[in-house]
Short mmCIF file of C-alpha atoms in Angstrom, two decimals:
data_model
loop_
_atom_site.label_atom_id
_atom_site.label_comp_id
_atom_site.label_asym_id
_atom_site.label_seq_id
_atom_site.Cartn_x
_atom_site.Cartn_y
_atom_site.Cartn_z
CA UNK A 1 12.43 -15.35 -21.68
CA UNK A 2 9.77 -15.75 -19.76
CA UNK A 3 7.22 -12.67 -19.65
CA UNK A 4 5.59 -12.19 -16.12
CA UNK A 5 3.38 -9.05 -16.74
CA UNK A 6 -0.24 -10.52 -15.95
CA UNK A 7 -2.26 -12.98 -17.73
CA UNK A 8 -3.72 -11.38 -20.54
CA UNK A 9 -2.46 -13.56 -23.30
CA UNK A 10 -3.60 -16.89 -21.34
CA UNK A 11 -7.22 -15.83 -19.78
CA UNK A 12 -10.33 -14.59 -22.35
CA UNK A 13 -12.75 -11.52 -21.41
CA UNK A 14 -15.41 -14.04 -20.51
CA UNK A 15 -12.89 -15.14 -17.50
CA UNK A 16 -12.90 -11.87 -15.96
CA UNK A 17 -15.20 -10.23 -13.34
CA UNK A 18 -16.72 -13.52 -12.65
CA UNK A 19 -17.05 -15.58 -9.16
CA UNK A 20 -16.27 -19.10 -7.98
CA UNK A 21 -19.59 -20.35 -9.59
CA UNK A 22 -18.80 -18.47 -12.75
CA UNK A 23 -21.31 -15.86 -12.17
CA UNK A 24 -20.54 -12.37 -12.74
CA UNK A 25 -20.60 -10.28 -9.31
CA UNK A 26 -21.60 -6.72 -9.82
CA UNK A 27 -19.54 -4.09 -7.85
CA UNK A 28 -22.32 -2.92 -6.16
CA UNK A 29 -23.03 -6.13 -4.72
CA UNK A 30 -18.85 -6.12 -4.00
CA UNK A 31 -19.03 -2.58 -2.33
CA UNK A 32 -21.79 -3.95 0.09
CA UNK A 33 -19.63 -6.92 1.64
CA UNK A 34 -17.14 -4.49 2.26
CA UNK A 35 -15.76 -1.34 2.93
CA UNK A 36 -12.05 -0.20 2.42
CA UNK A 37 -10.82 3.43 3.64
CA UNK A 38 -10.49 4.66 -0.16
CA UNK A 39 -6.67 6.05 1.00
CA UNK A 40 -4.60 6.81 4.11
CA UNK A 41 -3.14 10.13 4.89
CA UNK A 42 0.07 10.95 6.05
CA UNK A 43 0.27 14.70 8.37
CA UNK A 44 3.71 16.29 7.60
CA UNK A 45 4.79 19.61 7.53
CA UNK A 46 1.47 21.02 7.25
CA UNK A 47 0.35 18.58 4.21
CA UNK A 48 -2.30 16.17 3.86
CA UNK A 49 -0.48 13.44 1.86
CA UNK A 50 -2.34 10.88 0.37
CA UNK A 51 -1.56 7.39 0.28
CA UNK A 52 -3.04 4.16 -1.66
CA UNK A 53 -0.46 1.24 -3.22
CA UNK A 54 -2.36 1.22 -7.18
CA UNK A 55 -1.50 -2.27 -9.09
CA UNK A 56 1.12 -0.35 -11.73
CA UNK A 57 2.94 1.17 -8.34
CA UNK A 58 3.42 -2.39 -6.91
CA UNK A 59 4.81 -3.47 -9.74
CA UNK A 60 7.56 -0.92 -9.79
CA UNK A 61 8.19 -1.75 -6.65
CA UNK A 62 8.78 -5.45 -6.39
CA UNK A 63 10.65 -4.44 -9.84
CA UNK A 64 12.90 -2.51 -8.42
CA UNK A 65 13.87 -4.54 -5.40
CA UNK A 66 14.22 -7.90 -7.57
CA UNK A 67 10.54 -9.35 -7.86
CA UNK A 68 10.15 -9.38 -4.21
CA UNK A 69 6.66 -8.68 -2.74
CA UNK A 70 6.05 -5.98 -0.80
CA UNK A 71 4.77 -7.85 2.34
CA UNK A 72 8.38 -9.44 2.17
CA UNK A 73 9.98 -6.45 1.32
CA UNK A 74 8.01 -5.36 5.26
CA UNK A 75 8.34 -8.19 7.29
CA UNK A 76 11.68 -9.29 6.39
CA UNK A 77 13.19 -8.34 9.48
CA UNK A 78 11.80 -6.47 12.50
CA UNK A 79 11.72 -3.02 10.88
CA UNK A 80 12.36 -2.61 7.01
CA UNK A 81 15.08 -0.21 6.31
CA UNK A 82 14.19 3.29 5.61
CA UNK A 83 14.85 3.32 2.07
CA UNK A 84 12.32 0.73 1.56
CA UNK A 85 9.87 2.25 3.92
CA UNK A 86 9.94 5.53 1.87
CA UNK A 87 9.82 3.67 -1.41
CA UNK A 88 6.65 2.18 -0.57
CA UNK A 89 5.53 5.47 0.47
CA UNK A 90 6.86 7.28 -2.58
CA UNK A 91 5.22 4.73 -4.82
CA UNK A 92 1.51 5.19 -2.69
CA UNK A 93 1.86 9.18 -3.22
CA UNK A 94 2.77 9.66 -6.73
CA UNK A 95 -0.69 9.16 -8.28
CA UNK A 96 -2.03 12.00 -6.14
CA UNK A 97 1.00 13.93 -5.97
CA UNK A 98 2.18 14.02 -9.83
CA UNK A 99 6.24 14.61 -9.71
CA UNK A 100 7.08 13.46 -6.45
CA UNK A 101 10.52 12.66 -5.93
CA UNK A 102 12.59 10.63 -3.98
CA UNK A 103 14.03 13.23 -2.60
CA UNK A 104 10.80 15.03 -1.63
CA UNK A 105 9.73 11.78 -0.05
CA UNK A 106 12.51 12.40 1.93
CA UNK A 107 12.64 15.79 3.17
CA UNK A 108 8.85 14.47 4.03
CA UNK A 109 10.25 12.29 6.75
CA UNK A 110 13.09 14.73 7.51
CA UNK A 111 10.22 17.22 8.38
CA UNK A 112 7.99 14.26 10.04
CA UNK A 113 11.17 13.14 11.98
CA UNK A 114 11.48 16.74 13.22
CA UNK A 115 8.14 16.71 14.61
CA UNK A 116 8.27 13.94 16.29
CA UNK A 117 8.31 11.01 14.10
CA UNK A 118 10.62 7.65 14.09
CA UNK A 119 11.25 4.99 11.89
CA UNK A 120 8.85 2.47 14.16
CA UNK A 121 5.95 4.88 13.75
CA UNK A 122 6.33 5.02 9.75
CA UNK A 123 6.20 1.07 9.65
CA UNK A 124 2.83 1.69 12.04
CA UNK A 125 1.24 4.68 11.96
CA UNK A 126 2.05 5.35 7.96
CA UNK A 127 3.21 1.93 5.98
CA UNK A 128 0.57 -0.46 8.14
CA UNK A 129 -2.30 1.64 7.27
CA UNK A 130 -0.94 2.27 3.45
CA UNK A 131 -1.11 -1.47 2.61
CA UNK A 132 -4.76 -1.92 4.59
CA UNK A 133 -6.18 0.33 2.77
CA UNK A 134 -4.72 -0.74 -0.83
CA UNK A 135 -5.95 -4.65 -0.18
CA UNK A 136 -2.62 -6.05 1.36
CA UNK A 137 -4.67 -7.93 3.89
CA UNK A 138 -7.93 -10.49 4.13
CA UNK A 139 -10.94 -7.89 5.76
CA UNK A 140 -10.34 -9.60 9.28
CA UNK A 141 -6.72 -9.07 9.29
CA UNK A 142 -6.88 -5.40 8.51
CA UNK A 143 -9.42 -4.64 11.18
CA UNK A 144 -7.08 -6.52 13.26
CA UNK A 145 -4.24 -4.31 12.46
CA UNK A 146 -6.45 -0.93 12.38
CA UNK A 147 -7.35 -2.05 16.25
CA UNK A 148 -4.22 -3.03 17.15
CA UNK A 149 -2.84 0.53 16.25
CA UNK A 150 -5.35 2.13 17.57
CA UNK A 151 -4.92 0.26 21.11
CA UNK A 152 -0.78 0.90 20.86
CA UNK A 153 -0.78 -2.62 20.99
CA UNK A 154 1.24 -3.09 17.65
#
C-alpha cells in the first residue's frame, strides 16, 4: 500500500526552502512580497474565535471525507452542507481553542444562527475568509474574494 503522507522519504534537506533557481529564499525576503491576515475571527456569542486551516488540520480533513480537498469539499455544489462547513471550521479552531468539540462547534452556529446568521453567510462571511487567510488561494484571488465580500458582491 501506497503511503501518501508527504515526501519525506523521496526529497533530501538540501531540496527544501529553496526557489525555482535553486536558491534559498529567506522568509524575510518571503514576508515582504506578501502579506496574509495571520487568522480570521469568527463573532459568536460574545467570543472572539479564531480561525486558520494549519497543514496537520487539512489533512484530517480531506481524511475524513475520503481524500477529497477541501476546495472540493466547498465548491462541490452551490453551498456545502453544514456538516462540512462546521468541520472545516472545527478543524481551523482547534489549535487555538484546545478541546473543541463537534458539538461545541455546533452550539457555535446554533448561537450565531440565533443572532442572525445563515448557512450562506458561514460559506462567506466565515469559511471564505478561513481558507484566504490559511493560503487556499493565489494573492490576487484572495484580494479578489476579500473585495468581493466586502462589496456584497459574493
Amino acid at each position: 500500500m501506497s503511503d501518501f503522507s508527504g515526501l519525506d522519504d523521496v526529497m533530501t534537506w538540501e531540496q527544501t526552502g529553496a526557489n525555482e533557481a535553486g536558491n534559498v529564499v529567506s522568509l524575510e525576503e518571503k514576508k515582504q512580497k506578501f502579506t496574509r491576515k495571520p487568522f480570521h475571527y469568527w463573532n459568536v456569542g460574545g467570543r472572539e474565535i479564531k480561525l486558520k486551516l494549519k497543514a496537520d488540520m487539512i489533512e484530517k480533513v480531506e481524511q475524513k471525507f475520503g481524500n477529497r480537498n477541501i476546495l472540493t469539499l466547498v465548491f462541490a455544489d452551490d453551498v456545502p452542507s453544514l456538516s462540512i462547513m462546521l468541520t472545516i471550521i472545527q478543524a481551523a479552531a482547534i489549535p487555538f481553542n484546545h478541546g473543541l468539540s463537534y458539538g461545541d462547534v455546533k452550539r457555535l452556529y446554533d448561537s450565531w444562527s440565533d443572532e442572525g446568521g445563515n448557512q450562506e453567510d458561514l460559506l462567506k462571511n466565515v469559511l471564505l475568509p478561513t481558507l484566504v487567510v490559511s493560503g487556499f488561494f493565489t494573492t490576487e484571488m484572495s484580494e479578489e474574494i476579500m473585495k468581493a465580500m466586502e462589496e456584497g458582491t459574493m
